[in-house]
mmCIF file of C-alpha atoms and ligand atoms in Angstrom:
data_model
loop_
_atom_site.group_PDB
_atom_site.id
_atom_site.type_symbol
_atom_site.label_atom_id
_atom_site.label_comp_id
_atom_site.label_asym_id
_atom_site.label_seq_id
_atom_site.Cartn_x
_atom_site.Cartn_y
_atom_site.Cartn_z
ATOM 1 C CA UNK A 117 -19.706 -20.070 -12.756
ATOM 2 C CA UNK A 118 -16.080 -18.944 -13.555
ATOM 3 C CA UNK A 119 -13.575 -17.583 -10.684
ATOM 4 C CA UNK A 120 -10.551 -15.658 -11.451
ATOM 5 C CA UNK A 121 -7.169 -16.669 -9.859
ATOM 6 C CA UNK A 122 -3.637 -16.050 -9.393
ATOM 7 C CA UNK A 123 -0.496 -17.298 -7.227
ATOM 8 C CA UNK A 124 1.055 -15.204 -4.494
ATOM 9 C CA UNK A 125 4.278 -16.915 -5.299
ATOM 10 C CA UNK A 126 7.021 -15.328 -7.549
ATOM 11 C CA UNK A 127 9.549 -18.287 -7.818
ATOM 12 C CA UNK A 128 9.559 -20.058 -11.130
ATOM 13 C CA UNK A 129 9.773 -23.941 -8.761
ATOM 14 C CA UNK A 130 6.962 -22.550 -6.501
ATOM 15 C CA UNK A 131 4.785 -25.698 -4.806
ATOM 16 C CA UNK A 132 2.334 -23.229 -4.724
ATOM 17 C CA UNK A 133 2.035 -22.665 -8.581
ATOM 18 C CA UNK A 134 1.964 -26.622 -8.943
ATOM 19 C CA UNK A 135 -1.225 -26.983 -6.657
ATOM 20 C CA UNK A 136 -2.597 -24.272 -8.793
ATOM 21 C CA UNK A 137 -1.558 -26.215 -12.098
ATOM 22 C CA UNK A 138 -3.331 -29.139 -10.575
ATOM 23 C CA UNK A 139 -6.445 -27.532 -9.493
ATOM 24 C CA UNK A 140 -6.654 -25.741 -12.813
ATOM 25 C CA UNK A 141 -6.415 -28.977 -14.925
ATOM 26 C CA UNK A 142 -9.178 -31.258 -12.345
ATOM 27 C CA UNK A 143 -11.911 -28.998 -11.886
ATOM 28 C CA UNK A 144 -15.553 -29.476 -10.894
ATOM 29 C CA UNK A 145 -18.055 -30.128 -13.607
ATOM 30 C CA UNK A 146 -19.216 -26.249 -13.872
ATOM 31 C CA UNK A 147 -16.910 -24.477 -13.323
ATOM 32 C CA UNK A 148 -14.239 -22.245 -14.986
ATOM 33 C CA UNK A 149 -11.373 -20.535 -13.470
ATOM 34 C CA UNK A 150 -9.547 -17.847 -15.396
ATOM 35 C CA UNK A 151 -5.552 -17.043 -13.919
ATOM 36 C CA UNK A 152 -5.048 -12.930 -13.679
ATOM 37 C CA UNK A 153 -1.915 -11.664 -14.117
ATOM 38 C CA UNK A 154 -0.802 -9.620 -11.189
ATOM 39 C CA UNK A 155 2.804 -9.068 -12.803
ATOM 40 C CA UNK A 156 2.507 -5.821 -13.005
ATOM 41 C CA UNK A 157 0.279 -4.789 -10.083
ATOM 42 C CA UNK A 158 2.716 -1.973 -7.928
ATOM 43 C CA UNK A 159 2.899 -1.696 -4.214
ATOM 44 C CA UNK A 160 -0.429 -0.252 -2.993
ATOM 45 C CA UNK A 161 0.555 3.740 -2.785
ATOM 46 C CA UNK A 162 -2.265 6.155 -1.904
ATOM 47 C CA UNK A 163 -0.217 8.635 -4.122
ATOM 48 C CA UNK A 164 -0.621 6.269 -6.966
ATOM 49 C CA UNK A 165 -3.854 5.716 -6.451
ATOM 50 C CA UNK A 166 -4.659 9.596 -5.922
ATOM 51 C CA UNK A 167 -2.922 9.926 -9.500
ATOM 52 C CA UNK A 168 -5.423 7.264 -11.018
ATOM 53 C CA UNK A 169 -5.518 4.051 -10.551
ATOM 54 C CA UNK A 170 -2.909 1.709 -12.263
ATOM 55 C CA UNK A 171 -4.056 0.147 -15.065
ATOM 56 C CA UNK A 172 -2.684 -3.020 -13.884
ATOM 57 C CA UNK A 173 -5.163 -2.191 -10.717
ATOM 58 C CA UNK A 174 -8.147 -1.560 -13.266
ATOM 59 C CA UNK A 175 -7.191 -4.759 -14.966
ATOM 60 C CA UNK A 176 -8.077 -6.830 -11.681
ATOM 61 C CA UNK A 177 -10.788 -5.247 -10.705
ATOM 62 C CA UNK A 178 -12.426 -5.378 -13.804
ATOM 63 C CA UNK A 179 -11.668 -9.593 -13.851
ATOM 64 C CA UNK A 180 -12.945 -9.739 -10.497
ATOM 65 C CA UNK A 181 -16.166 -8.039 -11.018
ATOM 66 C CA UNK A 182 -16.336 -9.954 -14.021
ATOM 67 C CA UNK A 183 -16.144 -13.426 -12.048
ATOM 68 C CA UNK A 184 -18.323 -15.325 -9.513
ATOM 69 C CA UNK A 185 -14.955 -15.268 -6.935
ATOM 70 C CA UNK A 186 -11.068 -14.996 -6.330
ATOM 71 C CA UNK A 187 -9.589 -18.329 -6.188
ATOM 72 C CA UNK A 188 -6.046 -17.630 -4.335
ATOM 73 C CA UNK A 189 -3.249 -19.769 -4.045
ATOM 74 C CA UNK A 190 -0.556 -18.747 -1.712
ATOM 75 C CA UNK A 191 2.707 -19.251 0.132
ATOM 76 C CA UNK A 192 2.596 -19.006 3.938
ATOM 77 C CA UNK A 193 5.815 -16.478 4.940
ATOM 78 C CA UNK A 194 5.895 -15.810 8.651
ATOM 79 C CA UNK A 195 2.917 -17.272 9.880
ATOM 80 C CA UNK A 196 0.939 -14.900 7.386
ATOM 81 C CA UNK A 197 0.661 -13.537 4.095
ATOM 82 C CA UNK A 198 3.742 -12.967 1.630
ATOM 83 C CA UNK A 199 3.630 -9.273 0.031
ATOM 84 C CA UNK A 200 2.450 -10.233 -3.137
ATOM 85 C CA UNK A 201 -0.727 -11.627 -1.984
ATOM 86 C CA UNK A 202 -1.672 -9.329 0.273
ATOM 87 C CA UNK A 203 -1.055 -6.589 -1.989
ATOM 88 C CA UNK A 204 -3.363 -7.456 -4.244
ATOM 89 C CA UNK A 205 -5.838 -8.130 -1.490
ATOM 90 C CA UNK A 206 -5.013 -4.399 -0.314
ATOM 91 C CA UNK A 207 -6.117 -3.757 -4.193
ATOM 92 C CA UNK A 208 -8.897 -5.135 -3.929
ATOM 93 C CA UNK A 209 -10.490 -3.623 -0.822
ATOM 94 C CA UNK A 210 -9.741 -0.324 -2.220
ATOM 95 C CA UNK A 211 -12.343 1.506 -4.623
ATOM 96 C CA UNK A 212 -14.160 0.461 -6.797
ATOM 97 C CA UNK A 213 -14.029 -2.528 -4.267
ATOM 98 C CA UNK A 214 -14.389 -5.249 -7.075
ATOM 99 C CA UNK A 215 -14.459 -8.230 -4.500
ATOM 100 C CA UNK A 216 -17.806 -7.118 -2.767
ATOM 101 C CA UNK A 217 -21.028 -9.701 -3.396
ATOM 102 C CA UNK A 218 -17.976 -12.213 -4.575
ATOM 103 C CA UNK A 219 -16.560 -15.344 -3.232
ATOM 104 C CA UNK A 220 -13.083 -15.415 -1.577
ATOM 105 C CA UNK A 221 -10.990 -18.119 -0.378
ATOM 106 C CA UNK A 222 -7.105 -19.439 -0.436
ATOM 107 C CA UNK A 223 -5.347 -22.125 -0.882
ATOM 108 C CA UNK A 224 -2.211 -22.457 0.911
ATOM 109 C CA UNK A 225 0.551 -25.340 0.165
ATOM 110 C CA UNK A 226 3.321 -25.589 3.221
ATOM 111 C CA UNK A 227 6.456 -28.004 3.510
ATOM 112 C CA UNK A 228 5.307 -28.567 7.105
ATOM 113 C CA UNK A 229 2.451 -30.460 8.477
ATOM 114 C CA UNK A 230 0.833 -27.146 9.539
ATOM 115 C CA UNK A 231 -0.586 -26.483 6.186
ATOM 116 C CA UNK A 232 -0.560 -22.908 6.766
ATOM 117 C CA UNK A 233 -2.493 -22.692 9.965
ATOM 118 C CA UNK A 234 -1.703 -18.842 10.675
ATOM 119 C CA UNK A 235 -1.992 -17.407 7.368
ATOM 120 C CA UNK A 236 -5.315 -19.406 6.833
ATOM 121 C CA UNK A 237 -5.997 -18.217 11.104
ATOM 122 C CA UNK A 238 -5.168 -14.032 9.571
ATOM 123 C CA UNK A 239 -7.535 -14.904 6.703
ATOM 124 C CA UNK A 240 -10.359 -16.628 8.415
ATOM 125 C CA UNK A 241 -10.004 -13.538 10.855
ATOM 126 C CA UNK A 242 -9.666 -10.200 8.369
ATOM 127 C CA UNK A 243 -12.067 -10.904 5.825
ATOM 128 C CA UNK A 244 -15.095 -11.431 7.996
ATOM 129 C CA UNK A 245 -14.605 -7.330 7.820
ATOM 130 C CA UNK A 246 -15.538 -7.046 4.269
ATOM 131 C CA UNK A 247 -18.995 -7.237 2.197
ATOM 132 C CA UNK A 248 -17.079 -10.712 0.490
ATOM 133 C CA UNK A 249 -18.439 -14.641 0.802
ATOM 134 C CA UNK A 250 -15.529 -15.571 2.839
ATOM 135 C CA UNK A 251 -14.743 -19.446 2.617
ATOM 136 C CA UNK A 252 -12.222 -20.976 5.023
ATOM 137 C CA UNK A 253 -9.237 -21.337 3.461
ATOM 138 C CA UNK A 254 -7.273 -25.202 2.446
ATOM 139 C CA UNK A 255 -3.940 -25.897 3.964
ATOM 140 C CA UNK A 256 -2.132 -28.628 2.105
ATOM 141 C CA UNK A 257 0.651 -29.807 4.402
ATOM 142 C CA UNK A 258 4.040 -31.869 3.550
ATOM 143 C CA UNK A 259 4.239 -30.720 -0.261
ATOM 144 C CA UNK A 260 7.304 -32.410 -0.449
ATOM 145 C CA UNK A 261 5.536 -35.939 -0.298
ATOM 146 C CA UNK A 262 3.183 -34.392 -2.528
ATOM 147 C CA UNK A 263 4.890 -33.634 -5.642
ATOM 148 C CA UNK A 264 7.075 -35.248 -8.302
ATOM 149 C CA UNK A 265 9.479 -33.342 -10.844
ATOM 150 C CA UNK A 266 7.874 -30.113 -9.663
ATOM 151 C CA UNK A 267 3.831 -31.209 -10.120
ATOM 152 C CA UNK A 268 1.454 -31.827 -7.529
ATOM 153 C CA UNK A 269 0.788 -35.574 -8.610
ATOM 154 C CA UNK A 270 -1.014 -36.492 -5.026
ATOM 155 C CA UNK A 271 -4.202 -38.131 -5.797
ATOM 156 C CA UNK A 272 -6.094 -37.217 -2.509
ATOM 157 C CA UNK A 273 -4.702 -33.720 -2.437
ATOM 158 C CA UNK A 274 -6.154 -33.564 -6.120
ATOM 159 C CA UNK A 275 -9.818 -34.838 -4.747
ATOM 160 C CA UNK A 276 -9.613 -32.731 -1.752
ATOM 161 C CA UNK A 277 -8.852 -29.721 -3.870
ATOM 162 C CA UNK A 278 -11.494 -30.477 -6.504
ATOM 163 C CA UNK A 279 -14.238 -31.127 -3.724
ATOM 164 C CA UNK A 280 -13.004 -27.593 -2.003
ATOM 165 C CA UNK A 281 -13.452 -25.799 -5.211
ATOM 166 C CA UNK A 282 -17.191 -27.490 -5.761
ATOM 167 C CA UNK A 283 -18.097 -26.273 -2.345
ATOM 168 C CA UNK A 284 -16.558 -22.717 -2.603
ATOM 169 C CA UNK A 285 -18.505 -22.079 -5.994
ATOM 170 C CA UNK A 286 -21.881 -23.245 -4.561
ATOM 171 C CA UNK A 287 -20.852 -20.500 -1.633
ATOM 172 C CA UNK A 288 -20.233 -17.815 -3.906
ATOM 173 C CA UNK A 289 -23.599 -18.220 -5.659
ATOM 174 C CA UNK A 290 -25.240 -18.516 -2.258
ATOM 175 C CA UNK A 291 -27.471 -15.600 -1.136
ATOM 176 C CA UNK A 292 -24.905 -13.125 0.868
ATOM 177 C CA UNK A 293 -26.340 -13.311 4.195
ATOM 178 C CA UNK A 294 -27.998 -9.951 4.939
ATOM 179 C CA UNK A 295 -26.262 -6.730 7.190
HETATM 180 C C1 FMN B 568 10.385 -15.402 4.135
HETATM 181 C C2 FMN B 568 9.858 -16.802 4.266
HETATM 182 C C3 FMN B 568 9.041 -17.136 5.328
HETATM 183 C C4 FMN B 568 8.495 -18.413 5.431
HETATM 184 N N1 FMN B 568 7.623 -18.688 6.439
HETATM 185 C C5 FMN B 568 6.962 -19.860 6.446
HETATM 186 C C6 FMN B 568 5.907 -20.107 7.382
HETATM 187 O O1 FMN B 568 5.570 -19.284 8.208
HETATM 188 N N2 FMN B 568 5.263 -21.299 7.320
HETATM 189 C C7 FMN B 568 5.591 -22.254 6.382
HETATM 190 O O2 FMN B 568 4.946 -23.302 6.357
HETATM 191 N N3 FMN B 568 6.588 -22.048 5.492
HETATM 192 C C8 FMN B 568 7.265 -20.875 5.506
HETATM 193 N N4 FMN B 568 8.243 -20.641 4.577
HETATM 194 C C9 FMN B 568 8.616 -21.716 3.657
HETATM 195 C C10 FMN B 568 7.693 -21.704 2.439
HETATM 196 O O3 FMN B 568 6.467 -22.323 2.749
HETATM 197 C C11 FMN B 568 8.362 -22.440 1.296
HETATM 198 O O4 FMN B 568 9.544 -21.742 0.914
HETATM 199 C C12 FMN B 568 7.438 -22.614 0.115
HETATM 200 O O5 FMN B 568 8.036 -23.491 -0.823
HETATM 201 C C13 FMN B 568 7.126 -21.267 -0.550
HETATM 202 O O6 FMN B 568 6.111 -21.427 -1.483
HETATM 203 P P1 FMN B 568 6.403 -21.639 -3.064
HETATM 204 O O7 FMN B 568 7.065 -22.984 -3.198
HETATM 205 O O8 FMN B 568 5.042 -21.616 -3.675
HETATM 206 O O9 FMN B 568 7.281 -20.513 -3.502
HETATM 207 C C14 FMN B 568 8.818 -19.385 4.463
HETATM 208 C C15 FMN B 568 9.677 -19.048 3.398
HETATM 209 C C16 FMN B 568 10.183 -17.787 3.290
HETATM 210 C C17 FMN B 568 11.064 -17.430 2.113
#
């Protein structure tokens, strides 16, 4: 079972990339994750696309289709998705749609006690739309309690995280339910 993954944060401090360090290094027995470099990925542009697809673009979908599911960890901006992650999610639902048949999920990490509730709320409500295993998406709340020197170093957000990424593999080798 591996899952590909990446952060939809740029900033080199980002809480979000320290929840991802921490997932990465307590995983469930079975499983693999493998981070993707989106570095390079443009802004989605039909024109680009018309012209051939990136090979950035080809890059990702080829790790995706490669993988069991997309593991995402992301910043909430606005009540929704920053522009990184959703471009890449705009990517991905483009041809040769590598995401369909796969698992797809996010983790978001907030300063607030809201844990992300509208960008998990936009997720949770867009991606029933697409031939993907959907799984509900974490919110881990109050980061700053959370981490220390810049790692996530919280014991039960550790747990949580590791029993969230057991349950989201077991859904993305579920049957898909049929049309
Ligand atoms: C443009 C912008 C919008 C934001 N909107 C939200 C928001 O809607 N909800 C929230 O919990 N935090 C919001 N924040 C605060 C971010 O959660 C916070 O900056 C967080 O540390 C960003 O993630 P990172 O540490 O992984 O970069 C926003 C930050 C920015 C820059």
């Amino acid at each position: 079972m591996n899952l590909v993954t990446f952060c939809g944060s740029l900033r080199s401090g980002s809480a979000n990339a320290a929840t991802m360090r921490a997932a990465l290094a307590n995983l469930p027995d079975g499983v693999t994750v493998t981070e993707i470099d989106i570095s390079e990925i443009p802004f989605y542009d039909g024109d680009l696309e018309e012209a051939g697809v990136p090979a950035s673009v080809t890059a990702l979908h080829d790790a995706v289709a490669a993988a069991d599911g997309v593991l995402i960890f992301t910043p909430e901006y606005n009540a929704s998705y920053p522009a990184r992650t959703k471009n890449v999610i705009d990517w991905l639902s483009r041809p040769p749609r590598s995401w369909e048949g796969r698992g797809l999920t996010l983790v978001v990490t907030t300063p607030g006690g809201r844990a992300g509730a509208g960008i998990r709320g936009h997720f949770d409500l867009v991606m029933g739309h697409f031939k993907v295993k959907h799984f509900p998406a974490l919110g881990i709340g109050a980061y700053g309690d959370k981490l220390e020197d810049g790692e996530m170093i919280d014991a039960e957000t550790i747990e949580t995280m590791k029993s969230f990424i057991a349950e989201f593999a077991a859904h993305c080798l579920a049957e898909a339910p049929a049309d």
